[in-house]
mmCIF file of C-alpha atoms in Angstrom:
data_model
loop_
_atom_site.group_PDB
_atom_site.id
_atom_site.type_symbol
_atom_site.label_atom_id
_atom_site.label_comp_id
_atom_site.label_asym_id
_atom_site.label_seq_id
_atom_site.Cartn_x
_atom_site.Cartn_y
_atom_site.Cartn_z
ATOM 1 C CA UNK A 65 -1.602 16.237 -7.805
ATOM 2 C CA UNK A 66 -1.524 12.846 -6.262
ATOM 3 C CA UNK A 67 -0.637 14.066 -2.692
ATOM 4 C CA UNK A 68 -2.343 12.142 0.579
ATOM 5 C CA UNK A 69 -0.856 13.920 3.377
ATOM 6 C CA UNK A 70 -0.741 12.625 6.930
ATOM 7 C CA UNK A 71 0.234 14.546 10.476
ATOM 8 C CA UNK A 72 1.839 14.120 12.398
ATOM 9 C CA UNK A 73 4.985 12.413 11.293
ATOM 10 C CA UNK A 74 5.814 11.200 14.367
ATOM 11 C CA UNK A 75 4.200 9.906 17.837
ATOM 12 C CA UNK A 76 5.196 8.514 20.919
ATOM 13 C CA UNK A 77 2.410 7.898 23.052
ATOM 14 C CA UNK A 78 1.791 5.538 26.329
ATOM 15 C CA UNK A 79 -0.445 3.133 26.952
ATOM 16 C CA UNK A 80 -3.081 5.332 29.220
ATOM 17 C CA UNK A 81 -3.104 8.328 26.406
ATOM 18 C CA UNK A 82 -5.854 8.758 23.756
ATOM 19 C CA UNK A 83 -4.388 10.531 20.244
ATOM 20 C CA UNK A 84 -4.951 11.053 16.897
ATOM 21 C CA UNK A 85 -3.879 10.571 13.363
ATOM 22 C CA UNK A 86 -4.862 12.669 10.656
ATOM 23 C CA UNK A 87 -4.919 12.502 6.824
ATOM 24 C CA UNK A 88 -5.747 14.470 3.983
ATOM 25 C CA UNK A 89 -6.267 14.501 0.209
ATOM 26 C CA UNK A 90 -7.546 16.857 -2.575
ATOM 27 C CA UNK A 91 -7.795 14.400 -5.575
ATOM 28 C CA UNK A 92 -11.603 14.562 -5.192
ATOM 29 C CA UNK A 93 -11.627 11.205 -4.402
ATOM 30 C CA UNK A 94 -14.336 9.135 -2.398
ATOM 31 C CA UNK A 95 -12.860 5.962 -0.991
ATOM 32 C CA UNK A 96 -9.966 6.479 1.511
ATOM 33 C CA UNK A 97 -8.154 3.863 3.828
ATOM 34 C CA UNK A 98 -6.045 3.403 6.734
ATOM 35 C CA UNK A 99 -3.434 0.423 6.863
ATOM 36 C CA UNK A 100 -0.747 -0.745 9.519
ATOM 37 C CA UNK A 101 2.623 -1.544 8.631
ATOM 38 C CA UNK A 102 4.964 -3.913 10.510
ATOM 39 C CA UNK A 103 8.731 -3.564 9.541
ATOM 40 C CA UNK A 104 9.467 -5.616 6.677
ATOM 41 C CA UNK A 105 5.821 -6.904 5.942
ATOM 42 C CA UNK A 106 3.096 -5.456 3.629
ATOM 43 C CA UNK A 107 0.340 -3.031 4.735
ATOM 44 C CA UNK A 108 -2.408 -4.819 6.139
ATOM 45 C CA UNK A 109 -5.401 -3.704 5.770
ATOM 46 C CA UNK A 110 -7.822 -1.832 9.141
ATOM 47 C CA UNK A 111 -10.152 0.240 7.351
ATOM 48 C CA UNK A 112 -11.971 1.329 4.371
ATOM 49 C CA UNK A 113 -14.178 4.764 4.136
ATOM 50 C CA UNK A 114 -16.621 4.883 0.906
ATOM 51 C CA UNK A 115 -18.127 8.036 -0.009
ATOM 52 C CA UNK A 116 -17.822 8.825 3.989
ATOM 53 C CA UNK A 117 -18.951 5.688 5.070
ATOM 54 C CA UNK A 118 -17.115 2.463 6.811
ATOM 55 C CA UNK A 119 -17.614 0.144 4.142
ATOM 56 C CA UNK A 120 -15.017 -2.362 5.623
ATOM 57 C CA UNK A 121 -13.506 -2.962 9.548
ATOM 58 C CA UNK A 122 -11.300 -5.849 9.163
ATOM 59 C CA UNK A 123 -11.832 -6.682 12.559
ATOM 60 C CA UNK A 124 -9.241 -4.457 14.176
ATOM 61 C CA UNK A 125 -9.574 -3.703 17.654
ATOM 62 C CA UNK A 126 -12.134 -1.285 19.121
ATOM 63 C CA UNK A 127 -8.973 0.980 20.409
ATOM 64 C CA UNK A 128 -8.541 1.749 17.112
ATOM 65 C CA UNK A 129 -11.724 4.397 16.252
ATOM 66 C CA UNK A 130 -11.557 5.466 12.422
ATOM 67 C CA UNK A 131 -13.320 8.514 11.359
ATOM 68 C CA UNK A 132 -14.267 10.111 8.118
ATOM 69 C CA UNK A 133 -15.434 14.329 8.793
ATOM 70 C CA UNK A 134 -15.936 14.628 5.200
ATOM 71 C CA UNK A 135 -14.475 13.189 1.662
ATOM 72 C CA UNK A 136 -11.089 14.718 2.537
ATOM 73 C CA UNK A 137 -10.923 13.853 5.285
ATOM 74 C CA UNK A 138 -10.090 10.733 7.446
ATOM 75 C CA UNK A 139 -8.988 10.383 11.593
ATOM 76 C CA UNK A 140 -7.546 7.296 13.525
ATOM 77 C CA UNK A 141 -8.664 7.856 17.295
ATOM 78 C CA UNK A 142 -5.969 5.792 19.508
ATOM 79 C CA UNK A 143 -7.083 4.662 22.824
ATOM 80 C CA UNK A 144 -5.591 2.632 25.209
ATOM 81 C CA UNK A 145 -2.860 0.843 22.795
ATOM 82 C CA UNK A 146 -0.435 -1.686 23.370
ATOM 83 C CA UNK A 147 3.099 -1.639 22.555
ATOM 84 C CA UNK A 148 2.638 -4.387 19.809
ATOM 85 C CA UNK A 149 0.581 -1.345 18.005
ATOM 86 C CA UNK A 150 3.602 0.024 17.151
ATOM 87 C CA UNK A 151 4.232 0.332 13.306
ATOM 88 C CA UNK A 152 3.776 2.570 10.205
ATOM 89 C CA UNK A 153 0.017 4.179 9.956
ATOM 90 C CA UNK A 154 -0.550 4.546 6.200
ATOM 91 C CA UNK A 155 -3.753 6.640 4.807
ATOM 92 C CA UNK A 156 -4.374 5.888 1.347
ATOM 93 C CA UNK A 157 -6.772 6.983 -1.070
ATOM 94 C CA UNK A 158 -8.402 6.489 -3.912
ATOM 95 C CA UNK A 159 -11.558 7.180 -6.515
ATOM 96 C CA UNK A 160 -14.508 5.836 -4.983
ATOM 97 C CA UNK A 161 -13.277 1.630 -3.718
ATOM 98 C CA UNK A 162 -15.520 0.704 -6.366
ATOM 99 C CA UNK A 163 -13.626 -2.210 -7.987
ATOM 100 C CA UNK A 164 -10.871 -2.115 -10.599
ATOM 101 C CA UNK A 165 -8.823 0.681 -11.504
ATOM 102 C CA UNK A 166 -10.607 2.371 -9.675
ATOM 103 C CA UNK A 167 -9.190 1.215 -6.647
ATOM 104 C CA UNK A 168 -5.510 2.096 -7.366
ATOM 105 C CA UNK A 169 -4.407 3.905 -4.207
ATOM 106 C CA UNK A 170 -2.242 6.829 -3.914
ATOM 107 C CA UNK A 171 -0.795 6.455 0.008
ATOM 108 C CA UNK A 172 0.471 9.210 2.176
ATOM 109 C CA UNK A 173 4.016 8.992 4.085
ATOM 110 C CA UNK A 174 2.686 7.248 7.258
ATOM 111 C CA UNK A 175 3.076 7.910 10.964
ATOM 112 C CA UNK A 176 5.387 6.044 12.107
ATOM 113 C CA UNK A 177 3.738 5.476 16.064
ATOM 114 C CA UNK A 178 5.823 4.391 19.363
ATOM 115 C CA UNK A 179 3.530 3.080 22.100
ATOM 116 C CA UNK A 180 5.583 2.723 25.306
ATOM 117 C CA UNK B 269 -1.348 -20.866 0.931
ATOM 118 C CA UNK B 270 -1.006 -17.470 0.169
ATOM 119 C CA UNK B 271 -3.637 -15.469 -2.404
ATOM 120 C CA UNK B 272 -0.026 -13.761 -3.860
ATOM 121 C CA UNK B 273 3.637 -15.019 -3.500
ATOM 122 C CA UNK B 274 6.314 -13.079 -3.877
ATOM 123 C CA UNK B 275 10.168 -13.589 -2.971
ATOM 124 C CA UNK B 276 11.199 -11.221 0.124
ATOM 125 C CA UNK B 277 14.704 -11.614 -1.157
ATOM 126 C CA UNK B 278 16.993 -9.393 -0.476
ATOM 127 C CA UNK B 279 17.855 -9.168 -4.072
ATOM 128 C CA UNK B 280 21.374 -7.358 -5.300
ATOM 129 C CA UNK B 281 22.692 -6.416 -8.541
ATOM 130 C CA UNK B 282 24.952 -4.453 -9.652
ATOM 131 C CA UNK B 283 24.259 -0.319 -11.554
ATOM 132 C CA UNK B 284 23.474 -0.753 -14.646
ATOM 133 C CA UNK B 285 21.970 -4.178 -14.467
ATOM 134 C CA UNK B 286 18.396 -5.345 -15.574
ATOM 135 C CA UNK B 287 16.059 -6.511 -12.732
ATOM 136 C CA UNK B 288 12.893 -8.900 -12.839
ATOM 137 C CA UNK B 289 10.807 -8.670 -9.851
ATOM 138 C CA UNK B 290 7.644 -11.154 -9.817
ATOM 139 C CA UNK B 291 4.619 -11.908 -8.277
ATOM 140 C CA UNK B 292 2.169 -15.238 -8.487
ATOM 141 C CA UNK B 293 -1.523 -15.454 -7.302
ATOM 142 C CA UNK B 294 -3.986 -18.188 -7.170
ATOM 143 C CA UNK B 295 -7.197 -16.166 -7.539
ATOM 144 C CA UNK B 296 -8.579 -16.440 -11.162
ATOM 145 C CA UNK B 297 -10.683 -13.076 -9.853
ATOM 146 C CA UNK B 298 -7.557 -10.943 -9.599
ATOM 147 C CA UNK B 299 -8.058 -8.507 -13.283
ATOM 148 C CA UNK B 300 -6.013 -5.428 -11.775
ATOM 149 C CA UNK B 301 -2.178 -5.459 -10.998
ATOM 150 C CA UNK B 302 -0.211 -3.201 -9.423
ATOM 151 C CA UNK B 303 3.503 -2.203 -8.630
ATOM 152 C CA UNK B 304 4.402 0.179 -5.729
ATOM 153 C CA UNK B 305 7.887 1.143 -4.697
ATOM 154 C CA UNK B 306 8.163 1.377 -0.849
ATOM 155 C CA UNK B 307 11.447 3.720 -0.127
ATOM 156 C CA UNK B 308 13.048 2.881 3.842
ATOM 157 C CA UNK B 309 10.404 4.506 5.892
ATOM 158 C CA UNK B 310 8.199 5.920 3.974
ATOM 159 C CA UNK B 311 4.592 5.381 2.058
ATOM 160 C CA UNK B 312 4.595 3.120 -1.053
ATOM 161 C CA UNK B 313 4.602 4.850 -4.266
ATOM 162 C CA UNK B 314 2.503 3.499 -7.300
ATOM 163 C CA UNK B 315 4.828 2.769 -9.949
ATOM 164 C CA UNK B 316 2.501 0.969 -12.801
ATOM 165 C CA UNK B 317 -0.887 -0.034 -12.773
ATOM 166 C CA UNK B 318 -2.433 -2.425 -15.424
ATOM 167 C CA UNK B 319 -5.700 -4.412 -15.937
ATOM 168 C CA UNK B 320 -4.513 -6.550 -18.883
ATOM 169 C CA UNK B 321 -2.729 -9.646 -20.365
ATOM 170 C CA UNK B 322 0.746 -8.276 -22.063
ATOM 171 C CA UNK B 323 3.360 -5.582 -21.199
ATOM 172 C CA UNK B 324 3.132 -1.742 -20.592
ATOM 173 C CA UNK B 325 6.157 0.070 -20.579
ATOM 174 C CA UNK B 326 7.117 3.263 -18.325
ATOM 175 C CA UNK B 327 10.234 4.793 -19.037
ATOM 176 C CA UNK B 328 12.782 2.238 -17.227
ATOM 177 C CA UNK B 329 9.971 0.181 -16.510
ATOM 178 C CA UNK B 330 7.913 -2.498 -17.454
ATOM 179 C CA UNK B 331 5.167 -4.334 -15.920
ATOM 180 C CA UNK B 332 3.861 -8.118 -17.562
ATOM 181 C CA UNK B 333 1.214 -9.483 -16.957
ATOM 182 C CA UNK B 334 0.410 -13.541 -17.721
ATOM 183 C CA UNK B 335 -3.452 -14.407 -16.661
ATOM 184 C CA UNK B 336 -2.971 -17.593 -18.114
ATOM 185 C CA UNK B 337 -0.120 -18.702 -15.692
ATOM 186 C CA UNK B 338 -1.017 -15.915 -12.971
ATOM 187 C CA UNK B 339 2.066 -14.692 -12.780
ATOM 188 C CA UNK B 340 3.302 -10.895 -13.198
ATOM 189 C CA UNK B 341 7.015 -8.856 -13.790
ATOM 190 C CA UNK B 342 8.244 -5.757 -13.002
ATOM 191 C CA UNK B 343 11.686 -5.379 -15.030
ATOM 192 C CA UNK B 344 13.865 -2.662 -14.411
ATOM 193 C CA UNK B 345 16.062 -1.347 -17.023
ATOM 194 C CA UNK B 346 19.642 0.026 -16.565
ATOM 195 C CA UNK B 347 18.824 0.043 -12.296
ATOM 196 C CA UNK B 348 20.369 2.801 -10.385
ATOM 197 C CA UNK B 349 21.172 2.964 -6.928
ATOM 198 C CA UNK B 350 18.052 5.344 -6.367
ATOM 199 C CA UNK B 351 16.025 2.144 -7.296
ATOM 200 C CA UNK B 352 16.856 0.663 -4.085
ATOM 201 C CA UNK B 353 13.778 0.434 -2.627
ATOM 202 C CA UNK B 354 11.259 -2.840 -1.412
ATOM 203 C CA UNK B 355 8.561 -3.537 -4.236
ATOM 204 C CA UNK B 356 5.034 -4.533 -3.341
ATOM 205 C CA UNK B 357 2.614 -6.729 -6.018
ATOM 206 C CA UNK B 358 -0.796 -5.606 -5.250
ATOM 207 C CA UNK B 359 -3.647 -6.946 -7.253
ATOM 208 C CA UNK B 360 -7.801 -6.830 -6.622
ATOM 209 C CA UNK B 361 -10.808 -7.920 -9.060
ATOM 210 C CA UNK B 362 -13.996 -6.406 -9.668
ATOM 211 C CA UNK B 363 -16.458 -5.850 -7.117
ATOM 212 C CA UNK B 364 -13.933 -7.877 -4.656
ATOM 213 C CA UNK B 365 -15.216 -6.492 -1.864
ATOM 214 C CA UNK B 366 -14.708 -2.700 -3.232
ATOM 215 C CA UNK B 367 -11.280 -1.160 -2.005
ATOM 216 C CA UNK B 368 -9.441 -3.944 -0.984
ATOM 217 C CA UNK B 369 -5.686 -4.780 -1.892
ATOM 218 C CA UNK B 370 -4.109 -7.941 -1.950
ATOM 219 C CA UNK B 371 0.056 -7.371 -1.347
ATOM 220 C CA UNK B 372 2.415 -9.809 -1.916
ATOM 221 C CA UNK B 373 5.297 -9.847 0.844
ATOM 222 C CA UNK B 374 7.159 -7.127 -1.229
ATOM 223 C CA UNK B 375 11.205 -7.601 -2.379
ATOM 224 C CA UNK B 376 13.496 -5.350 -1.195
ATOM 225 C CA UNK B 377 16.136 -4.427 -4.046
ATOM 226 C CA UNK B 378 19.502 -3.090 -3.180
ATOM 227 C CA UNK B 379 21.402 -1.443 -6.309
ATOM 228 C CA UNK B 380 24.694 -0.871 -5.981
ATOM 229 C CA UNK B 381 27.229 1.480 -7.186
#
């Protein structure tokens, strides 16, 4: 099972409200990411979680708050957001980050997020 | 310049045609290659990964890989309308800073009937 599920699907949120995204996988594995997706560009990059640490903040704004409960597991806290943060929100996953093959990622469906 | 290049198209081609989707890089580092297919609002899908010089073959498709002229392929065989769909190059090299992706800009492919 490659699954990386991600809740919700959907949000629309304004600029004063603090939310969350949520992901999930059960491939046992130890590295897991979050990436932002403009319309007709490539994911880019926010965050990487190794073994439950942030091994990597490419400097993305502190109203973006990642957080990793456990391997499984991984949050996006949303705080005060600007309407240019609207886009995708892709979780990927994948062994343990640790270089080569390793690293091939297995990404969930997204949230696609509306900040009004 | 960009670490990978690849042509946003659109690209169009009729069923049944074959497709070659490719990707160039600059950085000699780059050892692991990857294809994802990106459907209209949704995740990307790995299609093929590969860590070598040569061709691997999955069903329709078939990824190359050139180190020497650091350039890679995606064909598609006998393309079908449910192969419509942007592709995204993604490459990374040992111990380059663990976990990180390079994309290229991705193609989008229409297929039609």
């Amino acid at each position: 099972d490659t699954e990386v599920t991600q809740t919700p699907k959907h949000l629309v949120m304004g600029m004063t409200n603090k939310k969350s995204l949520k992901c999930e996988q059960h491939m046992g594995h130890r590295a897991m990411y979050w990436y932002k997706q403009k319309a007709k560009k490539p994911p880019e990059l926010m965050f990487v979680y190794s073994y439950e640490k942030l091994s990597i903040n490419e400097s993305v704004p502190s109203r973006f708050s990642p957080e990793c409960p456990n391997s499984s597991l991984l949050n996006l806290h949303l705080h005060a957001l600007q309407p240019e943060d609207s886009a995708l929100y892709l979780c990927a996953s994948s062994q343990d980050g640790g270089g080569g093959l390793r690293e091939t990622q297995y990404f969930g469906p997204g949230t696609r997020l509306l900040v009004l | 310049q960009k670490e990978v290049e690849q042509d946003p198209g659109p690209l169009s081609v009729p069923e049944g045609a074959i497709v070659s989707l490719n990707c160039t890089y600059s950085n000699s580092a780059f050892q692991y290659f990857m294809w994802y297919r990106q459907y209209s609002r949704k995740g990307p899908e790995l299609l093929m990964y590969t860590y070598s010089s040569g061709n691997k073959e999955d069903g329709r498709f078939t990824a190359q890989v050139d180190k020497s002229s650091k350039y890679i392929s995606l064909f598609i065989r006998d393309s079908q309308p449910s192969d419509s769909a942007t592709y995204l190059c993604a490459m990374s090299g040992q111990g380059n800073q663990g976990g990180k992706l390079i994309f290229g800009q991705g193609t989008e492919l229409s297929v039609k009937p």
